[in-house]
Short mmCIF file of C-alpha atoms and ligand atoms in Angstrom, two decimals:
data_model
loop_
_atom_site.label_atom_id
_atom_site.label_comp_id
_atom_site.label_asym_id
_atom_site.label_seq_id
_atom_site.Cartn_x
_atom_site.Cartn_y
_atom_site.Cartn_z
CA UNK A 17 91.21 92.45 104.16
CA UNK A 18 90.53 92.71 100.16
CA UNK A 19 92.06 96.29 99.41
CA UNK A 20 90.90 98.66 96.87
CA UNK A 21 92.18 98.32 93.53
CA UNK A 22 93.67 101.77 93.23
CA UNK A 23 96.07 100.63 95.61
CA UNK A 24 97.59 98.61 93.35
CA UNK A 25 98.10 100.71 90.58
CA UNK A 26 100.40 102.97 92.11
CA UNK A 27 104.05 101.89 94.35
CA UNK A 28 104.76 103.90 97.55
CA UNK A 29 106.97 106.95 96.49
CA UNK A 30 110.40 105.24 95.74
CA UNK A 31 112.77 108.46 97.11
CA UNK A 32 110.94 108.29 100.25
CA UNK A 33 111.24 104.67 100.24
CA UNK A 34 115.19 104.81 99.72
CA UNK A 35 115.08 107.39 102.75
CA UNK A 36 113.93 105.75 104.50
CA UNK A 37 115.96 102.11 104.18
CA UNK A 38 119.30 104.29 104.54
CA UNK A 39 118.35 105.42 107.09
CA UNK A 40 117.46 102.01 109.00
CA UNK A 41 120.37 100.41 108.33
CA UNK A 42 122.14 103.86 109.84
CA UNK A 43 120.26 102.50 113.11
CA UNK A 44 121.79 99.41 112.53
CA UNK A 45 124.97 100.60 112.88
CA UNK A 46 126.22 100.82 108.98
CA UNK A 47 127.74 103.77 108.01
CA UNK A 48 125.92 104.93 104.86
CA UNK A 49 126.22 107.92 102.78
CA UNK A 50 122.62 108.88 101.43
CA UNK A 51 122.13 110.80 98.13
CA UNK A 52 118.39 109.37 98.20
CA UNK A 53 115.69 112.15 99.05
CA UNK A 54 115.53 115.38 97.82
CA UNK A 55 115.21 117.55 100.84
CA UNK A 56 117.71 120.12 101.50
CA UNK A 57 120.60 119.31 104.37
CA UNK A 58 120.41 123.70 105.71
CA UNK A 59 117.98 124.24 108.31
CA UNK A 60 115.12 126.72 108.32
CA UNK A 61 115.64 130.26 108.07
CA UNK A 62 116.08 131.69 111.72
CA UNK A 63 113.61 134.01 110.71
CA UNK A 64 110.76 131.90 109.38
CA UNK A 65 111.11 129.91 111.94
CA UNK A 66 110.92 132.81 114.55
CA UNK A 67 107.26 133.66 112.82
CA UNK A 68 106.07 130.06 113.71
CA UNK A 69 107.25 130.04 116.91
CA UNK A 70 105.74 133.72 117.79
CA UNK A 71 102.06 132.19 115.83
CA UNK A 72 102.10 129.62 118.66
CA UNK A 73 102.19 132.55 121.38
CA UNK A 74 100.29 134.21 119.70
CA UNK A 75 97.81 131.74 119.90
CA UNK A 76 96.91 131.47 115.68
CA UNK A 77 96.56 127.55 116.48
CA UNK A 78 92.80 127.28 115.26
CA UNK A 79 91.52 126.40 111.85
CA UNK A 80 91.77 128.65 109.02
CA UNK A 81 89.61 128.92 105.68
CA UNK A 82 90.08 125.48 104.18
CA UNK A 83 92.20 127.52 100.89
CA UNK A 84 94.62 129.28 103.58
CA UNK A 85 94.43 133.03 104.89
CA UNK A 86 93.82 135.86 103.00
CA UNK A 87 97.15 137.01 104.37
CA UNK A 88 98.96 134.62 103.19
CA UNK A 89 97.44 134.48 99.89
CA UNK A 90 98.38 137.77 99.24
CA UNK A 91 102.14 137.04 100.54
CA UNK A 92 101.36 134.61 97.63
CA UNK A 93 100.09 136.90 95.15
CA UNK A 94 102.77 139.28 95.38
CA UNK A 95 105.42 136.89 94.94
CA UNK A 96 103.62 135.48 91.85
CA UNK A 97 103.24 138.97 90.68
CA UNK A 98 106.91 140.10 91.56
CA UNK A 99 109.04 136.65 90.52
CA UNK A 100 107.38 135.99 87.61
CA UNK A 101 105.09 138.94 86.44
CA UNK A 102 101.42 136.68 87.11
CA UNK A 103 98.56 138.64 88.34
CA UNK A 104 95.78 136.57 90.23
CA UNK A 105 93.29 137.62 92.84
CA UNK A 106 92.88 135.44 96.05
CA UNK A 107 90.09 133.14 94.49
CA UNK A 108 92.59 132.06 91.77
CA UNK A 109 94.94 131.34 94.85
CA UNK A 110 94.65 127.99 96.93
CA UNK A 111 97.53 126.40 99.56
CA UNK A 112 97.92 123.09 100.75
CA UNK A 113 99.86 120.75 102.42
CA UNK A 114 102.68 120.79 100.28
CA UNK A 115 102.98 120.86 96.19
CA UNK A 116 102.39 117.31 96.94
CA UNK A 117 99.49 117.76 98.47
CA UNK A 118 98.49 120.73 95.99
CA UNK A 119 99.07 118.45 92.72
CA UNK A 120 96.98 115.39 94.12
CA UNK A 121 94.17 117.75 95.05
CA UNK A 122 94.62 119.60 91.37
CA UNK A 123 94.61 115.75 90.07
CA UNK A 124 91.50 114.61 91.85
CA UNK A 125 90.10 117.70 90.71
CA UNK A 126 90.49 117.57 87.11
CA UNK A 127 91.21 113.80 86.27
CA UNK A 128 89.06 111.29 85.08
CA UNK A 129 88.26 107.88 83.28
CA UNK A 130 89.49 108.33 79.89
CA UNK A 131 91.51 111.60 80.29
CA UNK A 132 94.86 111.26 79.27
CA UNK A 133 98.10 113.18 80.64
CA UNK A 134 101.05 114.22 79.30
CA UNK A 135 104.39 113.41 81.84
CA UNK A 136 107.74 114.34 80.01
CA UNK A 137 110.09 111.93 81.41
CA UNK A 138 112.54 111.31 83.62
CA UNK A 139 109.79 112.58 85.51
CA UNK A 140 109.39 112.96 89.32
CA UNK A 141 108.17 109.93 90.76
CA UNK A 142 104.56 111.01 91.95
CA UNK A 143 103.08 112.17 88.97
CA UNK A 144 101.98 109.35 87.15
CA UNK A 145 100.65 108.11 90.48
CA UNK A 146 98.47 111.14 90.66
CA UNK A 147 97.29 110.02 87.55
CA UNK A 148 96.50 106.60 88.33
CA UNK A 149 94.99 107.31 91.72
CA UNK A 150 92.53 109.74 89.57
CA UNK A 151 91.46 106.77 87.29
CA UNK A 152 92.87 108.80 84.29
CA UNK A 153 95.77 107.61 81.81
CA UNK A 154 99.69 108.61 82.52
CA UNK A 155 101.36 109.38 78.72
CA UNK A 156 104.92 109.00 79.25
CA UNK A 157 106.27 111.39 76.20
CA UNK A 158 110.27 110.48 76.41
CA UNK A 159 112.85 113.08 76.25
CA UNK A 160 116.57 112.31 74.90
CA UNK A 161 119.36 113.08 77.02
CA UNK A 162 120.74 114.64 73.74
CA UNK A 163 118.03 117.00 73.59
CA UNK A 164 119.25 117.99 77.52
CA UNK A 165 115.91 115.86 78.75
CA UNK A 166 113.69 118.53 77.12
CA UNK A 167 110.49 118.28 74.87
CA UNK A 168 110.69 118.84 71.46
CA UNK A 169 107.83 120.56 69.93
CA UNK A 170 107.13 117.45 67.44
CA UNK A 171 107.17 114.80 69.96
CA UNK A 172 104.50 116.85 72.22
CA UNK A 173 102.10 117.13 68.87
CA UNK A 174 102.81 113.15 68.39
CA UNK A 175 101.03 112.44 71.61
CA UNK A 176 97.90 115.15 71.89
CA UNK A 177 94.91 113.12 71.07
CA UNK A 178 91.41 114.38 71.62
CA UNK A 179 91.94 112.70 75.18
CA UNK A 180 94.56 114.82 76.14
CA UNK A 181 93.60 116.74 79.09
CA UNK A 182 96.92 117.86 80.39
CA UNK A 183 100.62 118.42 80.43
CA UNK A 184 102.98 118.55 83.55
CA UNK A 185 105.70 120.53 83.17
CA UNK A 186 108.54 120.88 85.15
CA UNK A 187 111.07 123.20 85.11
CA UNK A 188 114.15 122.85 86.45
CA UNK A 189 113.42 119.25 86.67
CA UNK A 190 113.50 116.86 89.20
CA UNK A 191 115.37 114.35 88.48
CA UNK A 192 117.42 115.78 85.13
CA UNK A 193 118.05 119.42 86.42
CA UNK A 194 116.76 120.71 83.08
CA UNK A 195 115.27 124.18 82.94
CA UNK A 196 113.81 125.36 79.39
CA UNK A 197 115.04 127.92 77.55
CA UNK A 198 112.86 130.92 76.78
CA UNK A 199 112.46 129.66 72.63
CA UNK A 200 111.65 126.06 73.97
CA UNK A 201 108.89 126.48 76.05
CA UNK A 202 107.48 129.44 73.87
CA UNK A 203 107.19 126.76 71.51
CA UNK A 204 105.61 123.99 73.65
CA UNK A 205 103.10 126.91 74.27
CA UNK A 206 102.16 127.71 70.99
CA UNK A 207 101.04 123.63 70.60
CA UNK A 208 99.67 123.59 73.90
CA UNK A 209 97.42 126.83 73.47
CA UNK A 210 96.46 125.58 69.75
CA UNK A 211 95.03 121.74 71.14
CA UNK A 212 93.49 124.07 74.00
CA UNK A 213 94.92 121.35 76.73
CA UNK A 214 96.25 122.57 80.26
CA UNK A 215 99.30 123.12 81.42
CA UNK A 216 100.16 122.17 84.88
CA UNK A 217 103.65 123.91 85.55
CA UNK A 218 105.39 122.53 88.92
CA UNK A 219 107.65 125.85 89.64
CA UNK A 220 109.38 124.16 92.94
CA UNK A 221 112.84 124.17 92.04
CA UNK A 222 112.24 127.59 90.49
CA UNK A 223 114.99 129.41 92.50
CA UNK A 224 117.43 126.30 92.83
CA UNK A 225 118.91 127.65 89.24
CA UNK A 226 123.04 128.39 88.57
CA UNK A 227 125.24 130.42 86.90
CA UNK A 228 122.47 133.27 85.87
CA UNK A 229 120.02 130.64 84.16
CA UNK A 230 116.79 132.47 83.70
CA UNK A 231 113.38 131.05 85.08
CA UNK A 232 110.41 131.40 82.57
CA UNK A 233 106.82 130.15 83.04
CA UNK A 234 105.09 128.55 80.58
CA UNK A 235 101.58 131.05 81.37
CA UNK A 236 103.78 133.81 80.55
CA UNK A 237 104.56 132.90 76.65
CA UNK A 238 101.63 133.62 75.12
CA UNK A 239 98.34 135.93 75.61
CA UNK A 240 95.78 133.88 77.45
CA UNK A 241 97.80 131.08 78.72
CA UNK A 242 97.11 131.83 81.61
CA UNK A 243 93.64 130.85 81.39
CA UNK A 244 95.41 127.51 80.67
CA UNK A 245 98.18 126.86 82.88
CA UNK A 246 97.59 125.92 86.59
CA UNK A 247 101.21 127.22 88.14
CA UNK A 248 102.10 125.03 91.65
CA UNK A 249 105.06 125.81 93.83
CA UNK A 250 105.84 125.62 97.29
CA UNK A 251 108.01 126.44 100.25
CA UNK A 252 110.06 122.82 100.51
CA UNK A 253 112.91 123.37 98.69
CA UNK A 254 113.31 127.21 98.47
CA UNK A 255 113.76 128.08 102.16
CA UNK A 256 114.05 124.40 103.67
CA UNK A 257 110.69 123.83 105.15
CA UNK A 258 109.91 120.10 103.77
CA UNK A 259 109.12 119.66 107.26
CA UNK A 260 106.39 122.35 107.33
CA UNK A 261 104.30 121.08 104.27
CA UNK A 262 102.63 124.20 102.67
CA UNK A 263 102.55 124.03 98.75
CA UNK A 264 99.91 126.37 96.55
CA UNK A 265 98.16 126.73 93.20
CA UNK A 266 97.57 129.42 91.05
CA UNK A 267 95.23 129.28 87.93
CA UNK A 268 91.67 129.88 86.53
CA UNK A 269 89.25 130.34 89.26
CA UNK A 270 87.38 127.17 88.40
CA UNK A 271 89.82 124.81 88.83
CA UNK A 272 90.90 126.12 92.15
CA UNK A 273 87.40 126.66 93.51
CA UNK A 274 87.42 122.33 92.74
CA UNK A 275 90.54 122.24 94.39
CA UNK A 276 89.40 124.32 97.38
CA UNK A 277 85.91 121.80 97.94
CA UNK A 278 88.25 118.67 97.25
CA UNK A 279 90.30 120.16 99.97
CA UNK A 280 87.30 120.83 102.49
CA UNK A 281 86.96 117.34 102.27
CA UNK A 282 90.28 115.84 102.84
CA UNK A 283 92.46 117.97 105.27
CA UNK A 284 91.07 121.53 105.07
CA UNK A 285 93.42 123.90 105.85
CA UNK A 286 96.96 123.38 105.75
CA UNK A 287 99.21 124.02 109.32
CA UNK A 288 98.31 127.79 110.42
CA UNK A 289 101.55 128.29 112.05
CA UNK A 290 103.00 126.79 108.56
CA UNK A 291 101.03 129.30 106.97
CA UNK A 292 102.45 132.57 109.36
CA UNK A 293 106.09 130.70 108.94
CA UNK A 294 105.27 130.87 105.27
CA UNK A 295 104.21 134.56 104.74
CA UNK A 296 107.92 135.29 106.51
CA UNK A 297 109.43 133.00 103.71
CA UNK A 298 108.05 134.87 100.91
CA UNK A 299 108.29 138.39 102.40
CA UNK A 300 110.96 138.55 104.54
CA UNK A 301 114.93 138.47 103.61
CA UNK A 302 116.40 136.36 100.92
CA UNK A 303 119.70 135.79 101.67
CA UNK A 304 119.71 132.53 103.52
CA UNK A 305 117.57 130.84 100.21
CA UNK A 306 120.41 132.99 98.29
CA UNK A 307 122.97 131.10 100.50
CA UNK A 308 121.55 127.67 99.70
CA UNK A 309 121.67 128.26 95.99
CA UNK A 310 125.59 129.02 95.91
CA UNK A 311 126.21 126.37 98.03
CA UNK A 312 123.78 124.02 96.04
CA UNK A 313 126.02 125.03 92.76
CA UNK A 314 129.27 124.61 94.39
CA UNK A 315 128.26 121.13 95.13
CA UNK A 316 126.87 120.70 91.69
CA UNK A 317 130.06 121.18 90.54
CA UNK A 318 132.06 118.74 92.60
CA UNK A 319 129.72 115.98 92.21
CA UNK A 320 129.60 116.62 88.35
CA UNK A 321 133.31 116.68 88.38
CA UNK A 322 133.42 113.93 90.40
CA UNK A 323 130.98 111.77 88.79
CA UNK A 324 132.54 112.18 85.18
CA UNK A 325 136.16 110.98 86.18
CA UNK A 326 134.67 107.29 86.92
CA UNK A 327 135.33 105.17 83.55
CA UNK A 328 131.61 104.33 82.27
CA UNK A 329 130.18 106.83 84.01
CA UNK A 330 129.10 110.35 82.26
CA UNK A 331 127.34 112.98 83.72
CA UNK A 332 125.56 115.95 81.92
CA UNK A 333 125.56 119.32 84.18
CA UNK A 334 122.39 120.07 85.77
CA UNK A 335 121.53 124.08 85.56
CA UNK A 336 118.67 123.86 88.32
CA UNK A 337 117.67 121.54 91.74
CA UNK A 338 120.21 119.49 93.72
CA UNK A 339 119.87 116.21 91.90
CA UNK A 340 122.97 114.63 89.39
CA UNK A 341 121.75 111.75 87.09
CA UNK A 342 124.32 110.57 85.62
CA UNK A 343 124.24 107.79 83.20
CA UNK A 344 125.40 104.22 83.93
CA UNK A 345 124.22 102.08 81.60
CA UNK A 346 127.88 101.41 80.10
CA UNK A 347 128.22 99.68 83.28
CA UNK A 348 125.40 96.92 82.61
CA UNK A 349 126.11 93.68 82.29
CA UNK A 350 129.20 93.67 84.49
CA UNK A 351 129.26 90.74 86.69
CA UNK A 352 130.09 90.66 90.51
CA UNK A 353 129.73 88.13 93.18
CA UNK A 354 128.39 85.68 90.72
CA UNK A 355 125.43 88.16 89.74
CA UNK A 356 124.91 90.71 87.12
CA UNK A 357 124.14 94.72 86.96
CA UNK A 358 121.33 94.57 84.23
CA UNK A 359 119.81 97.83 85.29
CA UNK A 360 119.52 101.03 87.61
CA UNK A 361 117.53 98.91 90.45
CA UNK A 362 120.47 96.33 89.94
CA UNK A 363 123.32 99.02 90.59
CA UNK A 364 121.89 101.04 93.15
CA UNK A 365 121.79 97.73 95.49
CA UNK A 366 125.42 97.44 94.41
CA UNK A 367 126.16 100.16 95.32
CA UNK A 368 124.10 99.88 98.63
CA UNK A 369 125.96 96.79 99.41
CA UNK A 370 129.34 97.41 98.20
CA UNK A 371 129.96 100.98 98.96
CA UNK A 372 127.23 101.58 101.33
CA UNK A 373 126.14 104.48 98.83
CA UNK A 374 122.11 105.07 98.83
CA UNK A 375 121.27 106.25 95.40
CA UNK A 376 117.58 106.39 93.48
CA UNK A 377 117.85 103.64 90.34
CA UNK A 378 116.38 105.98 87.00
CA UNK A 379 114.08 103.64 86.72
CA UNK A 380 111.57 105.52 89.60
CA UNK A 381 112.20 108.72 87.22
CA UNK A 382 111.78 106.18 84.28
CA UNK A 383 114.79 106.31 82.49
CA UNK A 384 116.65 102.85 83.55
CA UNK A 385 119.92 104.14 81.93
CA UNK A 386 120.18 106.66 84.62
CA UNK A 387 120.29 106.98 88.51
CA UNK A 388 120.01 109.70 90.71
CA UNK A 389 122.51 111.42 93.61
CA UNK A 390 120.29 114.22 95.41
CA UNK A 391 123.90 116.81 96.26
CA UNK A 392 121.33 118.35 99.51
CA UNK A 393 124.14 117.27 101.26
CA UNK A 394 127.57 118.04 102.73
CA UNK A 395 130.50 118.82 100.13
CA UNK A 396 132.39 115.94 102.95
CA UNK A 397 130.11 113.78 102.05
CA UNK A 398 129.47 114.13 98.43
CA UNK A 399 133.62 113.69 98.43
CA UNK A 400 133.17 110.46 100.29
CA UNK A 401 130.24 109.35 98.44
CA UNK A 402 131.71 109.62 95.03
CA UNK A 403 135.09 108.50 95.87
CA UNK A 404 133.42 105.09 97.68
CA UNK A 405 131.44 104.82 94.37
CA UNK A 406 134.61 104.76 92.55
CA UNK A 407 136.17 102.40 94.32
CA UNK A 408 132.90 99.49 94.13
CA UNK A 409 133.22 100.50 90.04
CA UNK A 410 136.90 99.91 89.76
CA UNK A 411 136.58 96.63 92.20
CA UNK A 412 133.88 95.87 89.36
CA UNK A 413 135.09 92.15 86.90
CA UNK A 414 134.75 93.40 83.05
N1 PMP B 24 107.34 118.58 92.79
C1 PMP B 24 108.57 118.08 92.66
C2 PMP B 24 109.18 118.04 91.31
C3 PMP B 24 109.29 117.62 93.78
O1 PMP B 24 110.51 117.14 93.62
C4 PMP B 24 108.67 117.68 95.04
C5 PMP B 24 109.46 117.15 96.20
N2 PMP B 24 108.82 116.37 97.08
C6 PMP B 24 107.37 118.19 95.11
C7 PMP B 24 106.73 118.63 93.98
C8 PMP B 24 106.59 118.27 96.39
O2 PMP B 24 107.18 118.96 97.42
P1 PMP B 24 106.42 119.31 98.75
O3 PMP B 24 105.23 118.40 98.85
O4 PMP B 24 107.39 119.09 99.85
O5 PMP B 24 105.99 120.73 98.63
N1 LIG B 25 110.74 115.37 95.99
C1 LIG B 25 111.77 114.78 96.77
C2 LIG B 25 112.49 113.71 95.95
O1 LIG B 25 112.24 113.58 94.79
C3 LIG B 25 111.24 114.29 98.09
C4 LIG B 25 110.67 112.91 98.14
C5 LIG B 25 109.31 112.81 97.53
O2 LIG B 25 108.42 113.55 97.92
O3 LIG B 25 109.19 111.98 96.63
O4 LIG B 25 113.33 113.04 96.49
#
């Protein structure tokens, strides 16, 4: 059968993909470490969990309005309101199956032939493809790892063209663990409210940040960005529920109204005992996400500790998420077994085969110099993961 041609433009999600080959040849028997997807290793909240359970007595199985309930909208709005001083009212509010979810509708919604989009990269993996699949134009914009994988206010005015529709931000970042300083995104604002283009601002890792790090959103830097910012975030990461999928948008009442129809059309309302689970996440007690976090930073700091002692390896120290990407391009154009490591795809198989290590290459976040080690795991592991690692480097002919 002759596909469609948007199929081609994109490649299935290359974390998941990873995931999902570590963990087959787990079946088979091999005994692999995996620092592939990001999806945190704690379970779900007692708690939250508890509320999804009691909507299933409770009988709240039935469809909901396609956007999500009004309760949990306002669960929603309060949060937005509390953690980072947004007002919106529940027709500026939609939820979805995940950010995922939530960004592809947002896409579909405001994409088109000719449109171009700003990605910063090392970006996360989907957001080109939301691009593509939405017949617009992905605009890589690089960042420098000496500029700690942040925008710099010249390079975004070098790419706005009268095309540009959008910009996605995201901060802390999957895969650098960047989060902007106050003065640097105040200044990205200032561009990005003068060329009148939109900023989408993908707020997921917004709580997975160490050491005192502040948070800002780019809607709060300057009067009326809000009119032009489209904030996304979601329940994944935060409180462990990837399983659960419920993601939201905030933003002008337009653009989520599109969102909204795109999403009566597709899956309408995301999982109502997600959504009851959900409400408990935002409203009820913190301290098991608070948990997460100083065990996320803990392990930040072993792996970055780790990571640095291995000759050609360096490793820059994340301030947000659970993802290290170190830099390994020294390490190019070493030779084993007869072959050579040109580039990130190229050393995570070694590393697959020789230390039974599953990695991401950089290239998937496109920067090849790079890969990335997703620390949602066990300290044991991350020990084991490294020092195996070490050992396939130093085995390495140079
Ligand atoms: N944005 C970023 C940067 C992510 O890393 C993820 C992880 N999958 C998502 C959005 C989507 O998360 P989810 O669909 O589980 O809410
Ligand atoms: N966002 C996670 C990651 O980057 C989960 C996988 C995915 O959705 O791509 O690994």
């Amino acid at each position: 059968m002759k596909l469609a041609e948007r199929v081609n433009r994109i490649k299935a999600s290359p974390t998941l993909a990873i995931t999902e080959k570590a963990n087959a040849l787990k079946k088979e028997g091999r005994d692999i470490i995996g620092f592939g997807a990001g999806e945190p290793d704690f379970d779900t909240p007692v708690n939250i969990k508890n509320a999804g359970i009691k909507a299933i007595e409770d009988g709240f199985t039935k469809y909901t309005p396609v956007g999500g309930t009004d309760e949990l909208k306002d669960a929603i709005i309060d949060k937005l309101k509390m953690d980072n001083q947004l007002t919106y009212s529940r027709s500026q509010v939609v939820v979805s199956c995940g950010a995922k979810h939530t960004l592809y509708n947002l896409s579909q919604a405001l994409f088109e032939k000719g449109d171009e989009v700003i990605i910063p990269s090392p970006y996360w993996v989907s957001y080109p493809a939301f691009v593509l699949l939405a017949d617009a134009t992905p605009v890589i914009l690089e960042t420098k790892e000496q500029d700690g994988f942040k925008v710099r206010p010249d390079q975004l005015e070098g790419v706005i063209t009268k095309n540009t529709k959008a910009i996605i931000l995201n901060s802390p970042s999957n895969p650098t663990g960047a989060v902007y300083a106050f003065e640097e995104l105040k200044a990205l604002a200032d561009i990005i409210a003068g060329s009148n283009i939109l900023a989408i601002s993908d707020d997921i890792y917004e709580k997975i940040i160490f050491d005192g790090v502040p948070f800002f959103n780019i809607a709060n830097m300057r009067e009326n960005l809000k009119d032009l910012t489209v904030v996304v975030n979601g329940v994944s990461k935060t409180y462990a529920m990837t399983g659960w999928r419920i993601g939201y948008a905030a933003g002008p009442e337009d653009i989520i109204a599109a969102v909204s129809k795109i999403q009566s059309q597709n899956t309408s309302n995301p999982t109502s005992i997600s959504q009851k689970a959900t409400i408990e996440a935002l409203r009820g007690n913190q301290d098991d996400p608070r948990k997460m976090v100083e065990e996320y930073r803990e392990r930040r700091n072993c792996i970055v500790e780790m990571l640095n002692t291995i000759e050609g390896i360096t490793c820059v120290k994340p301030q947000g998420t659970f993802y290290a990407f170190p830099n390994v391009s020294k390490l190019y154009g070493v030779s084993y077994n007869g072959g050579t490591i040109s580039n990130s795809v190229d050393f995570a198989e070694y590393l697959l085969d020789e230390a039974n290590v599953a990695v991401v290459p950089g290239s998937a976040f496109g920067s090849d110099d790079h890969i990335r080690l997703s620390y949602a795991t066990s300290m044991e592991n991350i020990r084991k993961g490294i020092e195996r690692i070490k050992t396939a480097i130093d085995n390495l002919k140079r």
